[in-house]
Amino acid sequence: MGAAEVISFEEVRARKQWSTLRQQLHARFDQWVDTLEQAWHELPATLSEVTATVWAWRQQLTGGITETIVAQAHAGERQRQQASCPRCARVLKVQEHVGRTVETMVGPVELERPSFYCRSCRVGLYPCDDALGLVAGRKQLDVQHATAQLVTEVPYDTAQALFGDLTGIHCGSERMHTLTTHVAEGLTVLEVAPSRSEIERRIAAVSRGRLRRPVLVLGIDGAYVPTRPESARQACAGQRRTRAKRAQWRGQWRDAKGFRFYLLDGERIVHVLSGHQVQNEEHLGEALQQIKKAGLIPEEQVRLCVVCDGAEWIWKHVQALFPQARQVLDDYHCAQYLHRVAKAQYGASVQALEWVEATMTRLYLGKVGVVLGGLRRMQAQSDEAEQAIANCWDYLHEHRGRTAYQKLRRGGYPLGSGGIESSNKFICHGRLKRSGAWWYEVNSNQMLALRCAKYNGTLDQVFVRYQQRLRETSE
Ligand SMILES: [Zn+2]
C-alpha cells in the first residue's frame, strides 16, 4: 500500500459523520414527502398548485433539515455530562434535557439540550445554546436582521403584513418596534460610518484610470421631519377606559440636520457616508468632529469640496474641521438672492430675468467684485428694492470666495447641493414623512441612525454590535 492511500483516523471519522448525516437527512426528506402525499393524494396539474403546496410546507422541510444538521454537528455538546459553573468553576452534573423551539428564517428549529444548575451560585446553564450562538427569545438573529431591513423602509404595520406574506413568519409590529429600539439604541455616528479602509476602497474604485484625485463632496443641510413632544406619551396613561380623545399634543416640524460625503464619478454620485439626526448645529458639529478625529476621511487621496447654502453655522464647522476644502456656494441658492433683487427692482419683467442671467454669468466667470460694485451703484426703485439689494450685497460679500463657478466646474467640482438634498430625501423623508406619522424625537433619531447605516453599507456592522451587546447583557 502506498503512502497516499493511508487514511487518517480523523478523515475516517469525518466521513462517517457525513454518511450518518446523509442518512438522517434522507429520512427527514422522506417524512416530508409523506406530508405531501397526505396533502395531495393525486399529483396536482398546474405549476401554481405545486408551488402553493411546496410553499406552505417548505419551512417544515428546511427547518427540519437545519434541525438535523444542528443535532449532528453538536452531538458531543448534546451528550455532555458535565459543565463548570461560570461563577465558582465548580463541576456541575447534567440535570435534565430541556426542549426549546427557536424561529429562524428557514423555519422553526427544535432543540433538545442538557441543562446544568449550580446550587451555590443559583445559576442555570445551557452550554449547547452558547455553542450554537442562540439569542434569548424565540426569534433568532436572522429573523431580527430581516425585520430590521424591512422596518427601515416601510411603516411598522406594513412591515408586519409584508413580512408575514413573504416569509410565512409572523412578527408583530409592536415586536418589530421593540427590536428596532434595541438594535438602534445609543448608536453613534462612528458606529454607522464605514471604516477608513472601506472608504479608501470606494475612493480607489473611482480613481482607477484617472490622473487627478477624485472630488469628495461634503454637503450639509437640514430637512424638516414631523415630530411629537415627549408629553404625548403621558396622555394615554390611566385613560384606558375612556373613549379615544383628540390628541392633546401638537405635532411639530423639526430640523433633522445632516451631512453627506459622496464621491463624484463623472455624472454619477458614489455614496460614502451620511449622518442625519434631529439635532442642533452644535451636535452636528460634534458628529463631524468625530468623523474627522477618527481619521475616516483620507483627505490626501481626494480633492475635498464643501457645497452648501448660505447658512453661517455650516461654514463655521467647515472652516474649523476642513480648512483645506474647496468651498462652493450652492448656485441655485445664490440665484434666489439675485431673483429677489430683480423682482423688487424690475418687477416681473424680461429685464428682471436678463439682469439675473447677466449677473449669474459674471459670477460664473469669477467676477464677483464687479457684481458687488454693480449692486453698490444700483439706484433702488423702492424701499423693498433697497433692502433686497443690501441683503444680496451682504450675502455675496460673505461668500465672495465661493462663487467662481466656471473655475469650479473645470476642476470637476459640483455647483449645487443636490447631493445632500437627495440624501435628505432618501434617508429622512422616505421613511419619516408618512401621512399621519409624528415621531418622538428618540424614535426618529433611532430610525435615522439605522437608515444611515443601511445607505452607508454598515447595517451588518450595526448588527454585530447588537449581538455583542446581547451577549454582554446575558452574562
Ligand atoms: Zn457556581
Tab-separated table of C-alpha atoms and ligand atoms in Angstrom:
chain	number	residue	atom	x	y	z
A	1	MET	CA	0.000	0.000	0.000
A	2	GLY	CA	1.388	3.418	-0.975
A	3	ALA	CA	1.640	6.266	1.471
A	4	ALA	CA	-1.020	8.206	-0.387
A	5	GLU	CA	-3.610	5.560	0.407
A	6	VAL	CA	-3.167	5.791	4.163
A	7	ILE	CA	-6.257	7.434	5.562
A	8	SER	CA	-6.037	9.220	8.854
A	9	PHE	CA	-8.321	8.427	11.760
A	10	GLU	CA	-9.804	11.968	11.607
A	11	GLU	CA	-10.676	11.503	7.989
A	12	VAL	CA	-12.453	8.230	8.694
A	13	ARG	CA	-14.394	9.886	11.476
A	14	ALA	CA	-15.337	12.864	9.303
A	15	ARG	CA	-16.531	10.550	6.529
A	16	LYS	CA	-18.562	8.521	8.960
A	17	GLN	CA	-20.123	11.695	10.321
A	18	TRP	CA	-21.107	12.770	6.801
A	19	SER	CA	-22.606	9.424	5.919
A	20	THR	CA	-24.639	9.412	9.144
A	21	LEU	CA	-25.847	12.930	8.384
A	22	ARG	CA	-26.735	11.953	4.835
A	23	GLN	CA	-28.905	9.080	6.087
A	24	GLN	CA	-30.600	11.289	8.632
A	25	LEU	CA	-31.324	13.991	6.048
A	26	HIS	CA	-32.788	11.415	3.682
A	27	ALA	CA	-35.040	10.206	6.466
A	28	ARG	CA	-36.158	13.804	7.071
A	29	PHE	CA	-36.900	14.272	3.427
A	30	ASP	CA	-38.937	11.064	3.372
A	31	GLN	CA	-41.035	12.381	6.242
A	32	TRP	CA	-41.663	15.497	4.228
A	33	VAL	CA	-42.701	13.516	1.182
A	34	ASP	CA	-45.164	11.672	3.435
A	35	THR	CA	-46.710	15.025	4.281
A	36	LEU	CA	-47.031	15.852	0.594
A	37	GLU	CA	-48.614	12.545	-0.129
A	38	GLN	CA	-51.218	13.055	2.564
A	39	ALA	CA	-51.938	16.574	1.318
A	40	TRP	CA	-52.370	15.662	-2.331
A	41	HIS	CA	-53.409	12.036	-2.791
A	42	GLU	CA	-53.166	12.742	-6.531
A	43	LEU	CA	-50.430	14.806	-8.087
A	44	PRO	CA	-51.573	18.340	-8.932
A	45	ALA	CA	-51.644	19.563	-12.528
A	46	THR	CA	-50.648	23.211	-12.563
A	47	LEU	CA	-47.407	24.759	-11.501
A	48	SER	CA	-49.168	27.129	-9.135
A	49	GLU	CA	-50.878	24.223	-7.377
A	50	VAL	CA	-47.492	22.590	-6.837
A	51	THR	CA	-45.754	25.764	-5.697
A	52	ALA	CA	-48.621	26.675	-3.340
A	53	THR	CA	-48.232	23.378	-1.502
A	54	VAL	CA	-44.438	23.384	-1.526
A	55	TRP	CA	-44.545	26.989	-0.282
A	56	ALA	CA	-46.894	26.065	2.513
A	57	TRP	CA	-44.727	23.160	3.677
A	58	ARG	CA	-41.289	24.460	2.817
A	59	GLN	CA	-40.402	25.627	6.306
A	60	GLN	CA	-41.198	22.219	7.682
A	61	LEU	CA	-38.584	20.834	5.292
A	62	THR	CA	-35.886	23.486	5.631
A	63	GLY	CA	-36.396	23.838	9.390
A	64	GLY	CA	-36.223	20.065	9.712
A	65	ILE	CA	-33.011	19.870	7.692
A	66	THR	CA	-31.480	22.580	9.867
A	67	GLU	CA	-32.550	20.736	12.987
A	68	THR	CA	-30.908	17.532	11.764
A	69	ILE	CA	-27.637	19.238	10.870
A	70	VAL	CA	-27.508	21.097	14.182
A	71	ALA	CA	-28.150	17.899	16.119
A	72	GLN	CA	-25.357	16.109	14.247
A	73	ALA	CA	-22.883	18.988	14.493
A	74	HIS	CA	-23.389	19.321	18.233
A	75	ALA	CA	-23.785	15.644	19.054
A	76	GLY	CA	-20.992	15.943	21.636
A	77	GLU	CA	-22.495	19.008	23.231
A	78	ARG	CA	-25.875	17.323	23.471
A	79	GLN	CA	-24.421	14.321	25.285
A	80	ARG	CA	-22.363	16.422	27.647
A	81	GLN	CA	-22.462	15.106	31.216
A	82	GLN	CA	-20.528	17.814	32.997
A	83	ALA	CA	-20.032	21.549	32.847
A	84	SER	CA	-18.228	24.015	35.049
A	85	CYS	CA	-20.053	26.868	36.759
A	86	PRO	CA	-19.119	30.194	35.150
A	87	ARG	CA	-19.037	31.883	38.579
A	88	CYS	CA	-17.396	29.424	41.017
A	89	ALA	CA	-15.919	26.968	38.492
A	90	ARG	CA	-17.438	24.058	40.412
A	91	VAL	CA	-18.048	20.950	38.306
A	92	LEU	CA	-21.770	20.516	37.648
A	93	LYS	CA	-23.569	17.341	36.603
A	94	VAL	CA	-26.218	17.293	33.922
A	95	GLN	CA	-29.708	17.833	35.313
A	96	GLU	CA	-32.144	17.027	32.522
A	97	HIS	CA	-32.675	17.565	28.825
A	98	VAL	CA	-34.906	20.518	28.030
A	99	GLY	CA	-36.620	21.214	24.719
A	100	ARG	CA	-36.618	24.634	23.104
A	101	THR	CA	-38.045	25.864	19.814
A	102	VAL	CA	-36.451	28.799	18.066
A	103	GLU	CA	-37.694	30.622	14.971
A	104	THR	CA	-35.333	31.171	12.069
A	105	MET	CA	-35.778	32.379	8.504
A	106	VAL	CA	-35.755	28.763	7.325
A	107	GLY	CA	-38.432	27.699	9.791
A	108	PRO	CA	-38.845	26.595	13.374
A	109	VAL	CA	-35.962	24.570	14.800
A	110	GLU	CA	-36.475	22.307	17.791
A	111	LEU	CA	-33.577	21.633	20.098
A	112	GLU	CA	-33.071	19.180	22.932
A	113	ARG	CA	-30.176	20.176	25.116
A	114	PRO	CA	-28.767	19.370	28.554
A	115	SER	CA	-29.249	21.812	31.389
A	116	PHE	CA	-26.942	22.411	34.335
A	117	TYR	CA	-27.549	24.226	37.575
A	118	CYS	CA	-25.194	25.493	40.284
A	119	ARG	CA	-26.986	25.478	43.636
A	120	SER	CA	-24.478	27.688	45.408
A	121	CYS	CA	-24.459	30.389	42.737
A	122	ARG	CA	-28.098	29.816	41.656
A	123	VAL	CA	-27.016	29.902	38.050
A	124	GLY	CA	-28.671	27.900	35.277
A	125	LEU	CA	-26.599	26.880	32.298
A	126	TYR	CA	-27.194	25.709	28.715
A	127	PRO	CA	-23.737	25.263	27.156
A	128	CYS	CA	-25.305	23.996	23.936
A	129	ASP	CA	-27.154	27.304	23.394
A	130	ASP	CA	-23.873	29.187	23.752
A	131	ALA	CA	-22.118	26.859	21.332
A	132	LEU	CA	-24.917	27.490	18.805
A	133	GLY	CA	-24.832	31.245	19.366
A	134	LEU	CA	-28.542	31.408	20.193
A	135	VAL	CA	-30.078	34.616	21.469
A	136	ALA	CA	-32.757	34.957	24.132
A	137	GLY	CA	-36.347	34.699	22.926
A	138	ARG	CA	-37.790	32.696	20.081
A	139	LYS	CA	-36.790	34.900	17.147
A	140	GLN	CA	-33.172	34.364	16.217
A	141	LEU	CA	-30.781	36.885	14.698
A	142	ASP	CA	-31.543	36.137	11.046
A	143	VAL	CA	-35.230	36.927	11.628
A	144	GLN	CA	-34.310	40.065	13.530
A	145	HIS	CA	-31.945	41.146	10.779
A	146	ALA	CA	-34.616	40.697	8.112
A	147	THR	CA	-37.253	42.616	10.079
A	148	ALA	CA	-34.783	45.450	10.719
A	149	GLN	CA	-34.192	45.725	6.975
A	150	LEU	CA	-37.917	45.903	6.353
A	151	VAL	CA	-38.933	48.395	9.041
A	152	THR	CA	-36.251	50.823	7.961
A	153	GLU	CA	-38.101	51.071	4.648
A	154	VAL	CA	-41.813	50.857	5.411
A	155	PRO	CA	-44.155	51.645	8.344
A	156	TYR	CA	-44.415	49.012	11.069
A	157	ASP	CA	-47.921	47.819	10.143
A	158	THR	CA	-46.955	47.389	6.506
A	159	ALA	CA	-43.766	45.624	7.583
A	160	GLN	CA	-45.738	43.130	9.646
A	161	ALA	CA	-48.066	42.336	6.737
A	162	LEU	CA	-45.272	42.086	4.161
A	163	PHE	CA	-43.038	40.012	6.391
A	164	GLY	CA	-45.843	37.528	7.069
A	165	ASP	CA	-46.726	37.249	3.376
A	166	LEU	CA	-43.200	36.953	2.071
A	167	THR	CA	-41.613	34.736	4.712
A	168	GLY	CA	-44.507	32.891	6.287
A	169	ILE	CA	-43.216	34.047	9.681
A	170	HIS	CA	-45.384	36.087	11.976
A	171	CYS	CA	-43.716	39.041	13.653
A	172	GLY	CA	-46.000	41.628	15.243
A	173	SER	CA	-45.474	45.336	14.541
A	174	GLU	CA	-45.003	46.014	18.284
A	175	ARG	CA	-42.304	43.360	18.370
A	176	MET	CA	-40.655	44.944	15.354
A	177	HIS	CA	-40.741	48.324	17.041
A	178	THR	CA	-39.101	46.987	20.205
A	179	LEU	CA	-36.469	45.252	18.134
A	180	THR	CA	-35.663	48.453	16.230
A	181	THR	CA	-35.247	50.283	19.523
A	182	HIS	CA	-32.856	47.634	20.830
A	183	VAL	CA	-30.763	47.488	17.674
A	184	ALA	CA	-30.505	51.270	17.310
A	185	GLU	CA	-30.168	52.199	20.976
A	186	GLY	CA	-27.332	54.663	21.523
A	187	LEU	CA	-25.882	54.265	18.015
A	188	THR	CA	-23.227	56.892	17.392
A	189	VAL	CA	-22.206	58.435	14.104
A	190	LEU	CA	-18.991	56.398	14.145
A	191	GLU	CA	-20.930	53.176	14.601
A	192	VAL	CA	-22.942	53.787	11.440
A	193	ALA	CA	-19.954	55.063	9.443
A	194	PRO	CA	-17.939	52.814	7.138
A	195	SER	CA	-14.343	52.170	8.181
A	196	ARG	CA	-11.461	54.164	6.711
A	197	SER	CA	-10.353	51.163	4.678
A	198	GLU	CA	-13.841	50.761	3.214
A	199	ILE	CA	-13.904	54.462	2.311
A	200	GLU	CA	-10.453	54.070	0.730
A	201	ARG	CA	-11.779	51.157	-1.296
A	202	ARG	CA	-14.614	53.311	-2.673
A	203	ILE	CA	-12.143	56.105	-3.469
A	204	ALA	CA	-9.796	53.685	-5.239
A	205	ALA	CA	-12.661	52.362	-7.371
A	206	VAL	CA	-13.483	55.891	-8.563
A	207	SER	CA	-9.809	56.863	-9.021
A	208	ARG	CA	-8.980	53.916	-11.260
A	209	GLY	CA	-7.583	55.047	-14.611
A	210	ARG	CA	-7.667	58.743	-13.740
A	211	LEU	CA	-4.835	61.195	-13.356
A	212	ARG	CA	-6.449	63.571	-10.912
A	213	ARG	CA	-7.560	62.717	-7.444
A	214	PRO	CA	-11.373	62.335	-7.341
A	215	VAL	CA	-13.587	65.026	-5.853
A	216	LEU	CA	-15.063	64.110	-2.486
A	217	VAL	CA	-18.004	66.366	-1.704
A	218	LEU	CA	-19.275	67.224	1.754
A	219	GLY	CA	-22.809	68.589	1.795
A	220	ILE	CA	-24.531	69.845	4.932
A	221	ASP	CA	-28.211	70.724	5.184
A	222	GLY	CA	-31.396	70.467	7.215
A	223	ALA	CA	-34.628	68.607	6.429
A	224	TYR	CA	-37.923	69.079	8.252
A	225	VAL	CA	-39.327	65.966	9.842
A	226	PRO	CA	-42.632	65.578	11.718
A	227	THR	CA	-42.125	65.084	15.460
A	228	ARG	CA	-44.355	64.890	18.505
A	229	PRO	CA	-43.440	66.030	22.026
A	230	GLU	CA	-42.449	63.562	24.782
A	231	SER	CA	-45.542	64.725	26.695
A	232	ALA	CA	-47.693	62.899	24.137
A	233	ARG	CA	-46.666	59.632	25.781
A	234	GLN	CA	-48.328	60.528	29.082
A	235	ALA	CA	-51.637	61.478	27.500
A	236	CYS	CA	-52.645	57.821	27.173
A	237	ALA	CA	-51.726	56.709	30.701
A	238	GLY	CA	-54.658	55.992	33.011
A	239	GLN	CA	-57.255	56.684	30.344
A	240	ARG	CA	-57.735	53.179	29.163
A	241	ARG	CA	-61.448	53.123	29.927
A	242	THR	CA	-62.299	56.457	28.420
A	243	ARG	CA	-63.078	56.881	24.758
A	244	ALA	CA	-60.349	57.946	22.423
A	245	LYS	CA	-59.963	61.698	22.555
A	246	ARG	CA	-58.425	64.120	20.180
A	247	ALA	CA	-54.687	64.243	20.740
A	248	GLN	CA	-53.745	66.759	23.418
A	249	TRP	CA	-50.366	67.427	21.838
A	250	ARG	CA	-49.428	69.279	18.719
A	251	GLY	CA	-47.074	67.918	16.129
A	252	GLN	CA	-44.006	69.942	15.338
A	253	TRP	CA	-41.836	70.081	12.245
A	254	ARG	CA	-38.252	69.913	13.389
A	255	ASP	CA	-34.982	70.212	11.619
A	256	ALA	CA	-33.070	66.986	11.021
A	257	LYS	CA	-29.596	68.275	10.370
A	258	GLY	CA	-27.414	66.076	8.302
A	259	PHE	CA	-24.254	65.761	6.294
A	260	ARG	CA	-23.220	63.572	3.433
A	261	PHE	CA	-19.829	62.738	1.973
A	262	TYR	CA	-20.001	61.481	-1.611
A	263	LEU	CA	-17.643	60.950	-4.498
A	264	LEU	CA	-18.160	62.286	-7.991
A	265	ASP	CA	-17.565	59.764	-10.743
A	266	GLY	CA	-18.411	61.729	-13.867
A	267	GLU	CA	-22.140	62.315	-13.643
A	268	ARG	CA	-22.507	59.552	-11.113
A	269	ILE	CA	-22.580	60.005	-7.337
A	270	VAL	CA	-20.886	57.338	-5.205
A	271	HIS	CA	-22.233	57.432	-1.689
A	272	VAL	CA	-19.669	57.355	1.113
A	273	LEU	CA	-21.131	58.435	4.426
A	274	SER	CA	-24.302	60.092	5.694
A	275	GLY	CA	-25.214	61.226	9.193
A	276	HIS	CA	-28.684	62.670	9.863
A	277	GLN	CA	-30.268	63.366	13.234
A	278	VAL	CA	-32.860	65.694	14.722
A	279	GLN	CA	-30.248	67.836	16.425
A	280	ASN	CA	-28.893	71.348	16.783
A	281	GLU	CA	-25.931	72.860	14.978
A	282	GLU	CA	-23.579	72.129	17.826
A	283	HIS	CA	-24.354	68.386	17.773
A	284	LEU	CA	-23.896	68.236	14.046
A	285	GLY	CA	-20.524	69.924	14.503
A	286	GLU	CA	-19.596	67.312	17.114
A	287	ALA	CA	-20.594	64.484	14.782
A	288	LEU	CA	-18.376	65.895	12.036
A	289	GLN	CA	-15.582	66.331	14.517
A	290	GLN	CA	-15.805	62.649	15.494
A	291	ILE	CA	-15.521	61.682	11.828
A	292	LYS	CA	-12.507	63.931	11.457
A	293	LYS	CA	-10.843	62.734	14.688
A	294	ALA	CA	-11.340	59.070	13.840
A	295	GLY	CA	-9.426	59.733	10.609
A	296	LEU	CA	-12.160	58.232	8.455
A	297	ILE	CA	-11.689	60.660	5.585
A	298	PRO	CA	-8.403	60.119	3.672
A	299	GLU	CA	-8.082	63.805	2.784
A	300	GLU	CA	-4.784	63.312	0.962
A	301	GLN	CA	-6.367	60.857	-1.507
A	302	VAL	CA	-9.140	63.195	-2.656
A	303	ARG	CA	-9.886	66.790	-3.507
A	304	LEU	CA	-12.300	67.672	-0.731
A	305	CYS	CA	-15.039	70.127	-1.520
A	306	VAL	CA	-17.872	71.543	0.555
A	307	VAL	CA	-21.043	72.711	-1.130
A	308	CYS	CA	-23.783	74.374	0.917
A	309	ASP	CA	-26.310	77.157	1.005
A	310	GLY	CA	-25.553	80.358	2.874
A	311	ALA	CA	-26.142	79.231	6.496
A	312	GLU	CA	-23.379	80.673	8.607
A	313	TRP	CA	-23.192	77.825	11.118
A	314	ILE	CA	-22.335	75.364	8.350
A	315	TRP	CA	-19.330	77.326	7.145
A	316	LYS	CA	-18.128	77.765	10.700
A	317	HIS	CA	-17.842	73.984	11.129
A	318	VAL	CA	-16.296	73.529	7.711
A	319	GLN	CA	-13.658	76.182	8.318
A	320	ALA	CA	-12.719	74.643	11.665
A	321	LEU	CA	-12.597	71.000	10.540
A	322	PHE	CA	-11.660	71.007	6.882
A	323	PRO	CA	-9.852	74.314	6.251
A	324	GLN	CA	-8.235	72.911	3.075
A	325	ALA	CA	-11.542	72.025	1.435
A	326	ARG	CA	-12.694	73.879	-1.660
A	327	GLN	CA	-15.819	75.853	-0.711
A	328	VAL	CA	-18.787	76.217	-3.058
A	329	LEU	CA	-21.912	78.300	-2.527
A	330	ASP	CA	-24.886	76.394	-3.911
A	331	ASP	CA	-25.600	78.181	-7.213
A	332	TYR	CA	-29.361	77.729	-7.030
A	333	HIS	CA	-29.483	79.304	-3.582
A	334	CYS	CA	-27.272	82.112	-4.854
A	335	ALA	CA	-29.557	82.752	-7.844
A	336	GLN	CA	-32.543	83.021	-5.491
A	337	TYR	CA	-30.928	86.052	-3.843
A	338	LEU	CA	-30.472	87.651	-7.235
A	339	HIS	CA	-34.092	86.917	-8.178
A	340	ARG	CA	-35.260	88.693	-5.041
A	341	VAL	CA	-33.318	91.808	-6.058
A	342	ALA	CA	-34.560	91.644	-9.646
A	343	LYS	CA	-38.196	91.220	-8.641
A	344	ALA	CA	-38.077	94.179	-6.228
A	345	GLN	CA	-36.175	96.360	-8.670
A	346	TYR	CA	-37.665	95.473	-12.048
A	347	GLY	CA	-40.889	93.623	-11.168
A	348	ALA	CA	-41.974	90.573	-13.165
A	349	SER	CA	-40.315	91.648	-16.405
A	350	VAL	CA	-37.957	90.439	-19.076
A	351	GLN	CA	-35.470	92.986	-17.776
A	352	ALA	CA	-35.510	91.249	-14.368
A	353	LEU	CA	-34.672	87.878	-15.920
A	354	GLU	CA	-31.971	89.398	-18.081
A	355	TRP	CA	-30.390	91.068	-15.088
A	356	VAL	CA	-30.311	87.768	-13.124
A	357	GLU	CA	-28.845	85.943	-16.079
A	358	ALA	CA	-26.164	88.551	-16.712
A	359	THR	CA	-25.255	88.685	-13.020
A	360	MET	CA	-25.032	84.896	-12.727
A	361	THR	CA	-22.793	84.874	-15.800
A	362	ARG	CA	-20.450	87.407	-14.168
A	363	LEU	CA	-20.309	85.266	-11.031
A	364	TYR	CA	-19.749	82.219	-13.212
A	365	LEU	CA	-16.731	83.982	-14.777
A	366	GLY	CA	-15.355	84.792	-11.335
A	367	LYS	CA	-16.222	88.493	-11.442
A	368	VAL	CA	-17.812	88.727	-8.013
A	369	GLY	CA	-16.064	92.082	-7.426
A	370	VAL	CA	-17.807	93.547	-10.482
A	371	VAL	CA	-21.161	92.228	-9.253
A	372	LEU	CA	-20.620	93.707	-5.791
A	373	GLY	CA	-19.689	97.068	-7.338
A	374	GLY	CA	-22.775	96.946	-9.569
A	375	LEU	CA	-25.044	96.307	-6.584
A	376	ARG	CA	-23.476	99.295	-4.798
A	377	ARG	CA	-24.231	101.586	-7.732
A	378	MET	CA	-27.759	100.330	-8.294
A	379	GLN	CA	-30.414	103.071	-7.900
A	380	ALA	CA	-33.068	101.381	-5.747
A	381	GLN	CA	-36.620	101.885	-7.093
A	382	SER	CA	-38.266	101.288	-3.703
A	383	ASP	CA	-37.563	100.616	-0.032
A	384	GLU	CA	-38.141	96.941	-0.716
A	385	ALA	CA	-35.599	97.038	-3.533
A	386	GLU	CA	-33.100	98.863	-1.346
A	387	GLN	CA	-33.450	96.170	1.311
A	388	ALA	CA	-33.123	93.341	-1.202
A	389	ILE	CA	-30.020	94.944	-2.737
A	390	ALA	CA	-28.406	95.404	0.689
A	391	ASN	CA	-29.170	91.785	1.675
A	392	CYS	CA	-27.795	90.492	-1.593
A	393	TRP	CA	-24.625	92.581	-1.242
A	394	ASP	CA	-24.019	91.236	2.285
A	395	TYR	CA	-24.655	87.698	1.117
A	396	LEU	CA	-22.330	87.826	-1.875
A	397	HIS	CA	-19.680	89.670	0.092
A	398	GLU	CA	-19.813	86.968	2.761
A	399	HIS	CA	-19.468	84.221	0.152
A	400	ARG	CA	-17.279	86.014	-2.394
A	401	GLY	CA	-14.665	83.251	-2.422
A	402	ARG	CA	-17.245	80.565	-3.174
A	403	THR	CA	-18.853	81.608	-6.448
A	404	ALA	CA	-16.206	81.240	-9.185
A	405	TYR	CA	-18.451	78.651	-10.815
A	406	GLN	CA	-16.663	78.281	-14.144
A	407	LYS	CA	-13.345	77.556	-12.489
A	408	LEU	CA	-15.031	75.193	-10.080
A	409	ARG	CA	-16.764	73.356	-12.893
A	410	ARG	CA	-13.500	72.974	-14.801
A	411	GLY	CA	-11.994	71.471	-11.672
A	412	GLY	CA	-14.809	68.918	-11.612
A	413	TYR	CA	-16.453	70.384	-8.523
A	414	PRO	CA	-20.242	70.441	-8.143
A	415	LEU	CA	-22.017	73.801	-8.233
A	416	GLY	CA	-25.169	72.735	-6.445
A	417	SER	CA	-26.035	70.946	-3.220
A	418	GLY	CA	-28.216	68.339	-4.936
A	419	GLY	CA	-26.224	65.509	-3.323
A	420	ILE	CA	-27.171	66.408	0.232
A	421	GLU	CA	-30.720	67.276	-0.799
A	422	SER	CA	-31.212	63.835	-2.273
A	423	SER	CA	-29.762	62.314	0.899
A	424	ASN	CA	-32.366	64.282	2.866
A	425	LYS	CA	-34.956	62.741	0.632
A	426	PHE	CA	-33.882	59.111	0.681
A	427	ILE	CA	-32.767	58.973	4.291
A	428	CYS	CA	-35.134	61.337	6.136
A	429	HIS	CA	-38.238	61.942	4.096
A	430	GLY	CA	-38.560	58.481	2.570
A	431	ARG	CA	-39.298	56.872	5.900
A	432	LEU	CA	-40.211	59.640	8.348
A	433	LYS	CA	-42.631	61.719	6.290
A	434	ARG	CA	-45.677	59.486	6.026
A	435	SER	CA	-49.245	60.662	6.327
A	436	GLY	CA	-50.293	60.720	9.972
A	437	ALA	CA	-46.825	59.836	11.270
A	438	TRP	CA	-45.469	62.045	14.038
A	439	TRP	CA	-42.285	60.761	15.595
A	440	TYR	CA	-40.927	61.014	19.119
A	441	GLU	CA	-37.507	62.556	18.811
A	442	VAL	CA	-35.753	59.499	20.235
A	443	ASN	CA	-37.561	57.167	17.820
A	444	SER	CA	-36.942	59.377	14.821
A	445	ASN	CA	-33.240	59.524	15.611
A	446	GLN	CA	-33.014	55.764	16.045
A	447	MET	CA	-34.726	55.273	12.704
A	448	LEU	CA	-32.443	57.831	11.071
A	449	ALA	CA	-29.367	56.108	12.502
A	450	LEU	CA	-30.493	52.766	11.051
A	451	ARG	CA	-31.281	54.305	7.690
A	452	CYS	CA	-27.883	55.967	7.586
A	453	ALA	CA	-26.317	52.597	8.416
A	454	LYS	CA	-28.251	50.993	5.595
A	455	TYR	CA	-27.125	53.512	2.972
A	456	ASN	CA	-23.589	53.707	4.390
A	457	GLY	CA	-23.407	49.930	3.971
A	458	THR	CA	-22.920	49.271	7.681
A	459	LEU	CA	-26.166	47.606	8.730
A	460	ASP	CA	-24.317	44.294	9.209
A	461	GLN	CA	-21.763	46.014	11.418
A	462	VAL	CA	-24.625	47.517	13.465
A	463	PHE	CA	-25.987	44.001	13.899
A	464	VAL	CA	-22.646	42.663	15.096
A	465	ARG	CA	-22.637	45.413	17.752
A	466	TYR	CA	-26.207	44.485	18.748
A	467	GLN	CA	-25.203	40.829	19.024
A	468	GLN	CA	-22.237	41.736	21.239
A	469	ARG	CA	-24.491	43.796	23.465
A	470	LEU	CA	-26.954	40.922	23.787
A	471	ARG	CA	-24.097	38.650	24.819
A	472	GLU	CA	-22.804	41.137	27.367
A	473	THR	CA	-26.212	41.625	28.987
A	474	SER	CA	-26.816	37.872	29.210
A	475	GLU	CA	-23.538	37.286	31.010
B	1	ZN	ZN	-21.335	28.215	40.977
